[in-house]
mmCIF file of C-alpha atoms in Angstrom:
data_model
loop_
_atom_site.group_PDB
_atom_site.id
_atom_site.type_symbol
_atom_site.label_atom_id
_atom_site.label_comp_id
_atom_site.label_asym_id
_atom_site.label_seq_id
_atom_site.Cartn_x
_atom_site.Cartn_y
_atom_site.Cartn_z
ATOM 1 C CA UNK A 57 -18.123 -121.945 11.253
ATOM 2 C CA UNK A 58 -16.936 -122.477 14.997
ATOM 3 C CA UNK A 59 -14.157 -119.585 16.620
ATOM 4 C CA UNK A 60 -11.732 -122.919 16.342
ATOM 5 C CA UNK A 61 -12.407 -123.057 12.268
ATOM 6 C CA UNK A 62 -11.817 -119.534 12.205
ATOM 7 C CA UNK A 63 -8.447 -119.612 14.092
ATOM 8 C CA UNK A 64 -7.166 -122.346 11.788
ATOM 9 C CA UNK A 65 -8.090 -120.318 8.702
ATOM 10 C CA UNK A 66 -5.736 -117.509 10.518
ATOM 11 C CA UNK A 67 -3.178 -119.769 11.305
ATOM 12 C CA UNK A 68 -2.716 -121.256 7.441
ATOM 13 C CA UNK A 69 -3.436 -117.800 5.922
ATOM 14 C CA UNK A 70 -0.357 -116.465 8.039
ATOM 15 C CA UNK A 71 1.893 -119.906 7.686
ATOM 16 C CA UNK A 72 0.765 -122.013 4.650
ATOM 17 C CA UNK A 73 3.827 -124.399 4.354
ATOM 18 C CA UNK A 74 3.426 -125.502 7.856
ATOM 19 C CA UNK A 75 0.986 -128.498 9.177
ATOM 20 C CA UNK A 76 -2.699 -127.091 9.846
ATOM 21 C CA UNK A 77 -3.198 -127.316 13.496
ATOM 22 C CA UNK A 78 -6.347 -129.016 14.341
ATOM 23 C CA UNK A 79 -9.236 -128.240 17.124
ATOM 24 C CA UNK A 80 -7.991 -131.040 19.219
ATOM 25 C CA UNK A 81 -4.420 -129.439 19.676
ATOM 26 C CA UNK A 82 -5.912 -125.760 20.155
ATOM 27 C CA UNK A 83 -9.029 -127.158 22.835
ATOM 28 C CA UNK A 84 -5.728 -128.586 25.177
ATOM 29 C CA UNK A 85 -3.859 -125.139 25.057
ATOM 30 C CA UNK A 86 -5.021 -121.430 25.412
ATOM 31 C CA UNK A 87 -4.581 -119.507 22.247
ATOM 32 C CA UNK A 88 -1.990 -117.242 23.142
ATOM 33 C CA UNK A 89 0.534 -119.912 24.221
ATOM 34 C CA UNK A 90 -0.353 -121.535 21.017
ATOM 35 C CA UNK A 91 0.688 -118.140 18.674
ATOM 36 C CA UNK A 92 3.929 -118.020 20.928
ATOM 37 C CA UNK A 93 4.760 -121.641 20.223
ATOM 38 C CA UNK A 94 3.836 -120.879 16.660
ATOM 39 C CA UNK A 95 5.997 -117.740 16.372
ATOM 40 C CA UNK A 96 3.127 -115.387 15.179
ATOM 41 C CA UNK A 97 3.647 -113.318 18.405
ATOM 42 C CA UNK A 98 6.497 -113.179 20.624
ATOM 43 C CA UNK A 99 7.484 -114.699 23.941
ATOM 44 C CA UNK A 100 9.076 -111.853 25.434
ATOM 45 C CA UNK A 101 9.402 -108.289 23.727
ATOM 46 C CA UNK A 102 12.169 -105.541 24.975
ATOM 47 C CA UNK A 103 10.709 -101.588 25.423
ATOM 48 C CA UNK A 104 10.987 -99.509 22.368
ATOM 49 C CA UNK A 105 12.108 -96.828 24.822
ATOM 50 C CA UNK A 106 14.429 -98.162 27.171
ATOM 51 C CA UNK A 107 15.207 -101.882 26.083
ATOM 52 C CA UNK A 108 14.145 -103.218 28.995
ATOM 53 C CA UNK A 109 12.201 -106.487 29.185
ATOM 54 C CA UNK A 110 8.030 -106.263 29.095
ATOM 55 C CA UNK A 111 5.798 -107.735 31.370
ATOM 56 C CA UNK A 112 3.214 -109.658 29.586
ATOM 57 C CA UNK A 113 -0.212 -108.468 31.004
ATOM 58 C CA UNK A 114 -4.100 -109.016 31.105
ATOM 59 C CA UNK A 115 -5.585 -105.744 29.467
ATOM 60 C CA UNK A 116 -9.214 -105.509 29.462
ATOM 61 C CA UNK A 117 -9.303 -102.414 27.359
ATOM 62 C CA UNK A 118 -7.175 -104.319 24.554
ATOM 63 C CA UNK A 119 -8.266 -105.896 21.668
ATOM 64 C CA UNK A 120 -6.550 -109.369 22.464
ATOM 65 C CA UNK A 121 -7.141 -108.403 25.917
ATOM 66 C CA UNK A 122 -3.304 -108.416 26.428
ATOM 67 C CA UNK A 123 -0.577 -106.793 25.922
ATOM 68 C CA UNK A 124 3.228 -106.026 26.771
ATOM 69 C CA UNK A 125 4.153 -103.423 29.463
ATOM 70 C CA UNK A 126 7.318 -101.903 30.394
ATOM 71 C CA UNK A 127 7.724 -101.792 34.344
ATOM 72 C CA UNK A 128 10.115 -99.072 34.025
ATOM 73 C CA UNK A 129 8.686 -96.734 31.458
ATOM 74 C CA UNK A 130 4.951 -97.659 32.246
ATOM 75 C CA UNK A 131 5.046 -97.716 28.515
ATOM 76 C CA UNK A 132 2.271 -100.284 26.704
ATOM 77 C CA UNK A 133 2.531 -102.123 23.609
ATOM 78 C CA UNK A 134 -0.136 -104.208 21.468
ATOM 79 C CA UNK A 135 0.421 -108.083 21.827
ATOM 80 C CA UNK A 136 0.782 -107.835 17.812
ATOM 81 C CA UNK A 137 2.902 -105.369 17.343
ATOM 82 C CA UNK A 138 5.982 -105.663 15.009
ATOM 83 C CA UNK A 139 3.823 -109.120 14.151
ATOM 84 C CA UNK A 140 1.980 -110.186 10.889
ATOM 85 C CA UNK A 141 -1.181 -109.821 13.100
ATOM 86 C CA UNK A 142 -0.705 -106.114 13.587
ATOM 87 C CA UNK A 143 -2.185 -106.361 10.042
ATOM 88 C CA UNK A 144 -5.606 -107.643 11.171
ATOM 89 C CA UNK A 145 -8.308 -105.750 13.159
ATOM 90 C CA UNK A 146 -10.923 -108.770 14.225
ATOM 91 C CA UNK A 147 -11.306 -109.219 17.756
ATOM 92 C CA UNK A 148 -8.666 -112.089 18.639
ATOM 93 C CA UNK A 149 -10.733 -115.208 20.933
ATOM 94 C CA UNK A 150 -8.479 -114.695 23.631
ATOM 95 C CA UNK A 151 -10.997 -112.534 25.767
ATOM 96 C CA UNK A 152 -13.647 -115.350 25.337
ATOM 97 C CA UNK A 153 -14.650 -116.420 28.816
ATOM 98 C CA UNK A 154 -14.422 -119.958 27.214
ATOM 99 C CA UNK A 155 -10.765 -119.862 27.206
ATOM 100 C CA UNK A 156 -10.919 -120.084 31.014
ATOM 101 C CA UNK A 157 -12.400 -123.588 30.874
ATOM 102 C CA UNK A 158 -9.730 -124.739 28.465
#
């Protein structure tokens, strides 16, 4: 099973009513922007703290690899959190140096 198969099978497990995406449409567009388009995470999150807007940011250390930052509280959040993926803990293909060629 390819890391595409495996994203699909995420996608319909957390939307089933809506159109499986195929590899075509997910090759042409990095993953991320794909979940935002899809609404499983969020274009633009405000701090919990100060309600501010967060800067979306490369994070090695992260999971995804991403995640939200608050320039004013230097406060981080998880690119899943307050998402349905904050319920899964498999490494997300977004750190793949692939993705780079896509």
């Amino acid at each position: 099973m390819t890391i595409w198969h495996k994203i699909i099978l995420l996608y319909n497990s957390c939307a089933p009513n809506i159109k499986v995406a195929t590899e075509e449409a997910l090759i042409h567009n990095s993953i991320v922007e794909w979940f935002k388009v899809k609404g499983l995470i969020p274009k633009s999150k405000a701090c919990p703290k100060c309600q501010m807007a967060m800067k979306f940011i490369e994070m090695q250390d992260s999971l995804d690899g991403f995640a939200w930052r608050c320039t004013t509280e230097s406060k981080r959040c998880s690119l899943r959190d307050g998402t349905y993926l904050e319920k899964f803990r498999i490494d997300a293909p977004v750190n793949i140096p692939a993705f780079d060629k896509i």
